[in-house]
Every structure is written in C-alpha cells, then in structure tokens.
Coordinates of C-alpha atoms and ligand atoms in Angstrom, one line a residue:
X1376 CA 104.4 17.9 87.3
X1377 CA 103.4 14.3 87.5
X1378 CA 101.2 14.7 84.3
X1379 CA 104.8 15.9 83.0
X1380 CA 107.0 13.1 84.5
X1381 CA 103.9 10.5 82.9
X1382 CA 104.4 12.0 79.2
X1383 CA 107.9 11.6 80.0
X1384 CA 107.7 8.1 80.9
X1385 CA 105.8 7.3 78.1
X1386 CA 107.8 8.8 75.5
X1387 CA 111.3 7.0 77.3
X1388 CA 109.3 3.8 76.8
X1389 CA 108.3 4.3 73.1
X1390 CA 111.8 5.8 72.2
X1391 CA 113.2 2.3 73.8
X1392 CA 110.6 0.2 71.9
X1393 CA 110.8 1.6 68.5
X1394 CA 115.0 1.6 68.6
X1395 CA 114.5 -2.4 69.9
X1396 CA 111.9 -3.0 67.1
X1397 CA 114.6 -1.3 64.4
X1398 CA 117.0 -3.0 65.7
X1399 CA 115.1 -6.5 65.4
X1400 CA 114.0 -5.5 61.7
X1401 CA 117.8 -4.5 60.7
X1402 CA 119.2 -8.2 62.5
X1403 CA 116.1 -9.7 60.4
X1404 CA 117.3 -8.4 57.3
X1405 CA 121.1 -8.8 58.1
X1406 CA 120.1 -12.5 59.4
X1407 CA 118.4 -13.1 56.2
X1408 CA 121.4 -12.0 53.8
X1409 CA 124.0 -14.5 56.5
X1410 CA 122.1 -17.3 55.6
X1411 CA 122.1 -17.0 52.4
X1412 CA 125.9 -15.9 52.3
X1413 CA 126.7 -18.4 55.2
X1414 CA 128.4 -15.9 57.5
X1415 CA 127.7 -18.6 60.2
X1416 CA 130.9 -21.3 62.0
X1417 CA 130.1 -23.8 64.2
X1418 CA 132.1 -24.3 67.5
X1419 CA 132.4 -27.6 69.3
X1420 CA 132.1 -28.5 73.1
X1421 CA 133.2 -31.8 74.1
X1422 CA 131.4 -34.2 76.4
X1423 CA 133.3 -35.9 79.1
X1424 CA 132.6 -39.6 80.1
X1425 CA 132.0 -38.8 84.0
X1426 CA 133.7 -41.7 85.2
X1427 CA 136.6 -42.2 83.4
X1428 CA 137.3 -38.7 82.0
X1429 CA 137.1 -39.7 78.5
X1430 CA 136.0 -37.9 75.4
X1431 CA 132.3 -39.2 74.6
X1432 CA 131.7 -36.5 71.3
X1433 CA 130.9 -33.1 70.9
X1434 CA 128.1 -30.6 71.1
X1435 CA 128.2 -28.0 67.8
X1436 CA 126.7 -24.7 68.6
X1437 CA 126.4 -22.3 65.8
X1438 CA 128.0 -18.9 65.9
X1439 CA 127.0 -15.8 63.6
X1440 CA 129.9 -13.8 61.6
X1441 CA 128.6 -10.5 61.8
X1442 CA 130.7 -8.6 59.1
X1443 CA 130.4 -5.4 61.9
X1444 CA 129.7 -6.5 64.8
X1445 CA 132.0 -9.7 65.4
X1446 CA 130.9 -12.7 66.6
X1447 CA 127.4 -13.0 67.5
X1448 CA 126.2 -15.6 70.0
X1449 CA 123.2 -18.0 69.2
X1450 CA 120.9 -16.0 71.8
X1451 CA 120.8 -13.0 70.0
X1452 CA 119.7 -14.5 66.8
X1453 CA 118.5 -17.8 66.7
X1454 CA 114.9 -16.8 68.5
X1455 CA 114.6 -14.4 65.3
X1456 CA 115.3 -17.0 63.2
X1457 CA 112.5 -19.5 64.4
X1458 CA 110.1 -16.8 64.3
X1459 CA 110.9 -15.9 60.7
X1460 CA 111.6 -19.3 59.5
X1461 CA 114.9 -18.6 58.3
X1462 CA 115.9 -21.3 61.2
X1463 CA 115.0 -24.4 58.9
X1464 CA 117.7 -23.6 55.9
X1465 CA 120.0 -22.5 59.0
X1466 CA 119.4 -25.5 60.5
X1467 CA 120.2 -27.3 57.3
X1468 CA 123.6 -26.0 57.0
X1469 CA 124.6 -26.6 60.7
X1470 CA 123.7 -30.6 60.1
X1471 CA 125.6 -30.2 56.6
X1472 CA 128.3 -28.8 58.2
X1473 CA 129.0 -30.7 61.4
X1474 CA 128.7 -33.4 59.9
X1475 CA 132.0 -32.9 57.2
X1476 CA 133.6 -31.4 60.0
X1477 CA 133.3 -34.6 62.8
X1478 CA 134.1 -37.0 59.5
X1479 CA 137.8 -34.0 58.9
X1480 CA 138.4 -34.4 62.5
X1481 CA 137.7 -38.2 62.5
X1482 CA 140.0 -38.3 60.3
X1483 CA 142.6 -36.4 61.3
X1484 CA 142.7 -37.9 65.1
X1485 CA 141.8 -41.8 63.8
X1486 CA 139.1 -41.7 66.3
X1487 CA 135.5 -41.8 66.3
X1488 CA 133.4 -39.1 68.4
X1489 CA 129.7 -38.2 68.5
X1490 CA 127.9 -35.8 67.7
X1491 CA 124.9 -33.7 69.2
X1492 CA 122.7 -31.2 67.3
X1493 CA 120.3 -28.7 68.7
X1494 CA 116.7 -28.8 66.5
X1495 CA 114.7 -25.7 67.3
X1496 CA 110.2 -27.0 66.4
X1497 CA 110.1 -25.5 63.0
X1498 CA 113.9 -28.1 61.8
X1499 CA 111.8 -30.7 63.9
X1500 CA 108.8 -30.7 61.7
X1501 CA 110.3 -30.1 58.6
X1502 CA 109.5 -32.9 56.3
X1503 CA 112.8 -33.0 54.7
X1504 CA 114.5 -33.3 58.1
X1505 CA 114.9 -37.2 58.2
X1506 CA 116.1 -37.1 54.6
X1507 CA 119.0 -34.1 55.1
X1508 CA 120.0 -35.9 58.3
X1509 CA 120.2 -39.8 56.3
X1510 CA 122.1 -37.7 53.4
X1511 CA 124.8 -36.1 55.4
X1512 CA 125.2 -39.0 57.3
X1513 CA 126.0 -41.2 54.3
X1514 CA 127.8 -38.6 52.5
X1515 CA 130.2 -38.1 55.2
X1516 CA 130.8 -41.7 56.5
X1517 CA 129.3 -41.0 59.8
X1518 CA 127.2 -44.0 61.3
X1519 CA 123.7 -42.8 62.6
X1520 CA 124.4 -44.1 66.2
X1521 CA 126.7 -41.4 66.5
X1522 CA 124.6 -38.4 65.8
X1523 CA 122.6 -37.0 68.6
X1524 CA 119.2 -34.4 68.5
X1525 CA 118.6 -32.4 71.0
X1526 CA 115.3 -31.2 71.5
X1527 CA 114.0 -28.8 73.9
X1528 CA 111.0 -29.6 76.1
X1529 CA 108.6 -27.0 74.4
X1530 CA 109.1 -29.0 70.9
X1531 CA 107.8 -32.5 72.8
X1532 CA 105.0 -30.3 74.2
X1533 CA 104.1 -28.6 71.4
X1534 CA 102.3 -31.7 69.3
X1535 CA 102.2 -34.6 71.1
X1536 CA 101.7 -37.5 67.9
X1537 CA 103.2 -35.9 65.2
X1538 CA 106.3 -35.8 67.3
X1539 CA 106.3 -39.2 68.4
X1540 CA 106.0 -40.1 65.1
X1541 CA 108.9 -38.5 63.9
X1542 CA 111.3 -39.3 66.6
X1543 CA 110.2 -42.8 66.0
X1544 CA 111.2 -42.4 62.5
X1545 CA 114.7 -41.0 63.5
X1546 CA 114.9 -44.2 66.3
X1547 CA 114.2 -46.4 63.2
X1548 CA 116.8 -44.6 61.2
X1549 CA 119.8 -45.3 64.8
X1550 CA 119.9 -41.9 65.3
X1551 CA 119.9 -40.9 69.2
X1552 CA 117.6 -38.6 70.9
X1553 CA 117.8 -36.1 73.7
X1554 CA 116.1 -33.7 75.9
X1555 CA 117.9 -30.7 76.1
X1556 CA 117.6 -27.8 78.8
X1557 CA 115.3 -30.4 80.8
X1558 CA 114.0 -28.7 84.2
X1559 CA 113.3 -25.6 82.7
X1560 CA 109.8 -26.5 80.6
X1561 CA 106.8 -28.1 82.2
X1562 CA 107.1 -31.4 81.4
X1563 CA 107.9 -34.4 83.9
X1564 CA 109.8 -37.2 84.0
X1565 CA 107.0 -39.5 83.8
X1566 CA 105.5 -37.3 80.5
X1567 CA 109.2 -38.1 78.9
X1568 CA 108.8 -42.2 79.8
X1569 CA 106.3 -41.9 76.0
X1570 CA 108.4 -40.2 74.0
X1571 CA 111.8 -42.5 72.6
X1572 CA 114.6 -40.8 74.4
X1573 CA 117.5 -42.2 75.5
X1574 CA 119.4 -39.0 77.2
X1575 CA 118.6 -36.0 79.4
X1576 CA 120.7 -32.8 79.3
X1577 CA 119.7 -31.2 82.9
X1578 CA 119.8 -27.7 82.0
X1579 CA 122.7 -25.9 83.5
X1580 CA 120.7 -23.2 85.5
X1581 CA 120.7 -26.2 88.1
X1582 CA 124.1 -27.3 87.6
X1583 CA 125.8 -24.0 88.4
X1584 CA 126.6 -24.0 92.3
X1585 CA 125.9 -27.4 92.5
X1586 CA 128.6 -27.8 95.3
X1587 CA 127.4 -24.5 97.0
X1588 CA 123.4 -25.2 97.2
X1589 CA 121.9 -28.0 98.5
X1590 CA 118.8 -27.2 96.9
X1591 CA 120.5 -27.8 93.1
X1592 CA 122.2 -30.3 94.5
X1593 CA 119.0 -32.0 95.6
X1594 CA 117.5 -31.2 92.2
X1595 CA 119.9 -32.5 90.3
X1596 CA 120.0 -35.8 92.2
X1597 CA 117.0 -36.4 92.4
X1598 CA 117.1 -35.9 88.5
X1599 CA 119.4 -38.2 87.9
X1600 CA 118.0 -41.2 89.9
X1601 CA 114.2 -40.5 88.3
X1602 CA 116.1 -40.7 85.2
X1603 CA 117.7 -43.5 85.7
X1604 CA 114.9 -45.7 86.9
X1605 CA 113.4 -44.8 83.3
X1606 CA 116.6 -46.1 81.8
X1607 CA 118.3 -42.4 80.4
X1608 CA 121.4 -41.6 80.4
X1609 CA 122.1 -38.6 82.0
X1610 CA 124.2 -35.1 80.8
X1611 CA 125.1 -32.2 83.4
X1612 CA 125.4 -29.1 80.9
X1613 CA 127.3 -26.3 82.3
X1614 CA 130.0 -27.7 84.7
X1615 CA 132.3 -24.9 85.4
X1616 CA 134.3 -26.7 88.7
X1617 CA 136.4 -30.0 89.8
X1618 CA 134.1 -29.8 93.3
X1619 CA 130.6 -29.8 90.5
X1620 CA 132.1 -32.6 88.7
X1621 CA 132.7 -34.5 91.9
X1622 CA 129.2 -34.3 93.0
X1623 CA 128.0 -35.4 89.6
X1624 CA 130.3 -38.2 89.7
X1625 CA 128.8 -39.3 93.6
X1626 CA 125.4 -39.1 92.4
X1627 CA 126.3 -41.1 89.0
X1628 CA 126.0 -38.7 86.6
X1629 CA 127.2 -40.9 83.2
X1630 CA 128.2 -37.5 81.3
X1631 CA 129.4 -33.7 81.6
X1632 CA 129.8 -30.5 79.5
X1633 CA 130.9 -27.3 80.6
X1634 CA 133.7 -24.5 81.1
X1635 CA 135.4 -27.4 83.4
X1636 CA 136.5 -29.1 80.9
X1637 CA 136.4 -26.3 77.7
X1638 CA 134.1 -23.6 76.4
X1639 CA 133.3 -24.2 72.5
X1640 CA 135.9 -23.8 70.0
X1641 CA 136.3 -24.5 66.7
X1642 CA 136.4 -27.8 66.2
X1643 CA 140.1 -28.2 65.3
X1644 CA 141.3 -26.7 68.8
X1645 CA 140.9 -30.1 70.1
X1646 CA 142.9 -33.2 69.3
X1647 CA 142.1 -36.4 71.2
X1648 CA 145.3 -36.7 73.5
X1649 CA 143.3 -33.6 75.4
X1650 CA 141.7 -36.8 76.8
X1651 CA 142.6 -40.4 78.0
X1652 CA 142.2 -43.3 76.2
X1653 CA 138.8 -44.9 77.2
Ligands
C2E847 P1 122.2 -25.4 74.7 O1 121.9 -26.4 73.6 O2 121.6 -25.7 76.0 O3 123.7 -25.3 74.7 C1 124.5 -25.0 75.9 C2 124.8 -23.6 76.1 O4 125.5 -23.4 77.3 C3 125.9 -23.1 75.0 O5 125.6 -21.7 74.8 C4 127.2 -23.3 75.7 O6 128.2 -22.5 75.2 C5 126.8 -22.9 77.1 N1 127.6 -23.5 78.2 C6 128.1 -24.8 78.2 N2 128.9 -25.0 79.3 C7 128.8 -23.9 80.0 C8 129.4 -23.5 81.3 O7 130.1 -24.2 82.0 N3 129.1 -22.2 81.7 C9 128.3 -21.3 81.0 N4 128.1 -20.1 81.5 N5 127.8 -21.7 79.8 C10 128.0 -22.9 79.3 P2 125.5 -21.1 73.3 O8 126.5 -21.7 72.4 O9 125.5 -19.6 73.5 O10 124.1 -21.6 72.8 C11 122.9 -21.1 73.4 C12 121.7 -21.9 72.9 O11 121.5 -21.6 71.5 C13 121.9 -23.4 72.9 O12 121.6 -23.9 74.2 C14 120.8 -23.9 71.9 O13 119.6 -23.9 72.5 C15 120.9 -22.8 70.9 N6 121.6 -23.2 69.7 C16 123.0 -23.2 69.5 N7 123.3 -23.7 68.3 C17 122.1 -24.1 67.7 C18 121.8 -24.6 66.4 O14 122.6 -25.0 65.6 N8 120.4 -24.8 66.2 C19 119.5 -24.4 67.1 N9 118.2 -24.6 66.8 N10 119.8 -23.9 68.3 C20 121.1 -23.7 68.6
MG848 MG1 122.0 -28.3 73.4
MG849 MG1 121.0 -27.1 77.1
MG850 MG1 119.9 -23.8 76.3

C-alpha cells in the first residue's frame, strides 16, 4: 500500500511539474509575441510628500494585456522575462513610454511630476541603457532630475564595479537613483554608503502593519534614521492606512506610496487637484 501511495505521490508531483513547465513555455512564447506586438500599458502610482501631502511623481509599473487572460500582473511575467532576456527590449518600451506619457500629462495638468522606473540586472547592464534613457529624456522634454531608477538590492550585489560605474554615469547624466525593496536582500546600510544613491524604498513587507507590530515599527524606524545619517531620502512602499502614514510621518519618513493614497492606474486617472498645492 505505501509502495502504492509512493508511485502515487510521485506521479501527482510529475503531473504538477510538467503542466507548470507547459505552462511557463506557452507564457514564454505568448510573452515573446507581446513584446513584439506591445500588448503591455503602464499604470502609475503616485508618491505623496509625507509632510505636506503633496504629489512628489509617480511610480509606472508595467501591466501585460493578455488577449485571453486579461490583465496580467508584473509577477507573473516579468521573472520570465529576465530569464529569457526578452526583459531588456521590454524594458526599453516601458522608459519610451513613461516617459511621452509624464511629458502628455505634464502637459495636460501644467505641472511637473517625477518619475520612477524599475530596472531588473540584465536593463541595468545593457550598454544602450544610458543612451535610450538620455534619448527619451530629450525627446520628450523631461529634465533628468526628474527621472528616478529603481534598483533592487540583488542588481548592486550582483557586480560590485561595473555597477558603480554605471550608476556613476547616470549620476553624471542628473538622473536619480534608488534602492528599491530594500530590507529584503542582504545588503546593509553601510554596503549602500559606496554605491551613489540618493533614496531608499523600504520594501513594503515591513510597512504593512506598521501601526499593529512594534517589531515593523522598530524596523522601519530604525531604517529611516540609519538612512538618514547617510543622507537618503527615505520612501515607505505599500501604505495602506491613515494610522501607517502617521507613524511614518513621527519617525520622519520624507515620502509614501501605497493603497492609502491609490493603487496604480492609468496615468490619466489622476489630475493634480487630487493633491494640494505644495
Ligand atoms: P515594486 O517596484 O516594489 O513595486 C511596488 C509593488 O507594490 C507594485 O506591485 C504595487 O502595485 C504594489 N503596491 C504598492 N502599494 C501597495 C499597497 O499599499 N498594498 C499592496 N498590497 N501592494 C502595493 P506590481 O505593480 O504588481 O509590481 C510588482 C513588481 O514588479 C514591482 O515591485 C517591480 O519589482 C516589478 N516591476 C513592475 N514594473 C516593472 C518594469 O517596468 N520593469 C521591471 N524590471 N520590473 C517591474
Ligand atoms: Mg519599484
Ligand atoms: Mg518595491
Ligand atoms: Mg517589489
């Protein structure tokens, strides 16, 4: 019987594996016809000056257009797309894109707003990177001061010169840099103090429940004063209540993201009397 119930097992699990790895190679091949159709849009989250509840710029997140399945969030596919590569043109059309659309909405509101990008390693090392990002800036009227990278904590990690080098190279070019998800990688504050970044996103795994656990709340205080003493300017991602914001706001938190203040929407969902003047 148990020599039975084993087969069984084994069989469940090789069933399960082989309709997740036909499922990955079907998104693979779906993924690679969406980029080169563009099935993707880009929805915007605003980020809220702490203090003064003002509108600071806006975070674009790319979305997938499935032509079955709907809407397909970026965890589902963007890990296949930085393991096939398909992540750098991708990546390409998300700066392209956000970039006309901040200048249309800029525009439209007479108001200037920034602007944060995620870069996933293979974007972050691509050699055309700096060149893309100094095109679409030009092309569009966008100053470089505005435009923010975000990189993750495993693309510092992952080549310590070469990425100095290029984030010095986007520093040269006035274009800001941040760490994005920080907490969640291996590297500490004091690793950071090399590399030229001027924000921290604390990853909102810590953020969530900030009012309800003291050991978040410790966390993400004691975040926020490390990273001030090394002169960053600090974003809580994922602030989903007024009693969250407060303690952000007490432990001088200079900006916030989150269902609080809006999920991400397409850009033209938000018009800037949403926010006070600043
Ligand atoms: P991220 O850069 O850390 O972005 C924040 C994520 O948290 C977004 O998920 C956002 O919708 C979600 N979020 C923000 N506030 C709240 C909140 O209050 N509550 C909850 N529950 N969630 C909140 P999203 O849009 O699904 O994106 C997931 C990740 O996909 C991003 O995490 C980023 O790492 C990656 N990603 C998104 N767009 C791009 C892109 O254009 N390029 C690359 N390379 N990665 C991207
Ligand atoms: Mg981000
Ligand atoms: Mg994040
Ligand atoms: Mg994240």
């Amino acid at each position: 019987h148990a020599k039975a119930e084993g087969r069984n097992t084994y069989r469940f699990f090789t069933k399960e594996l082989h309709a997740a790895l036909i499922e990955r190679k079907t998104l693979l091949d779906e993924l690679t016809i969406a980029v080169h159709e563009q099935q993707f849009e880009l929805h915007f989250q605003p980020v809220i000056q702490v203090e003064r509840g003002n509108l600071y710029g806006f975070e674009a997140l790319v979305r997938w257009r499935h032509p079955t399945q709907g809407l397909i969030l970026p965890d589902r596919f963007i890990p296949i797309a930085e393991q096939s590569g398909l992540i750098v043109p991708l990546g390409h059309w998300v700066i392209s894109q956000a970039c006309a659309e901040l200048a249309a909405w800029q525009k439209r509101e007479q108001t200037q707003a920034r602007l944060a990008l995620n870069l996933s390693l293979a974007q972050f090392r691509d050699l055309d990177l700096t060149n893309h990002l100094a095109f679409c800036l030009t092309q569009h009227g966008l100053r470089p001061e505005q435009l923010e990278l975000e990189l993750t904590e495993t693309v510092l990690m992952h080549d310590h010169d070469a990425a100095t080098d290029i984030m010095h190279g986007l520093r040269a070019l006035g274009i800001g840099l941040a760490v994005d998800d920080f907490g969640t990688g291996y590297s500490s504050l004091a690793y950071l103090k090399r590399f030229p970044v001027q924000k921290l996103k604390i990853d909102k795994s810590f953020v969530f429940g900030l009012s309800s656990s003291e050991d978040s709340a410790a966390i993400c205080r004691s975040i926020i004063a490390l990273g001030h003493t090394l002169g960053l300017l600090i974003v809580a991602e994922g602030v989903e209540t007024a009693l969250d914001l407060a303690f952000l706001k007490a432990f001088r938190c200079e900006l916030a993201q989150g269902f609080h203040f809006s999920e991400a929407k397409p850009l033209n969902a938000f018009t800037k009397t949403m926010w006070p003047a600043a």
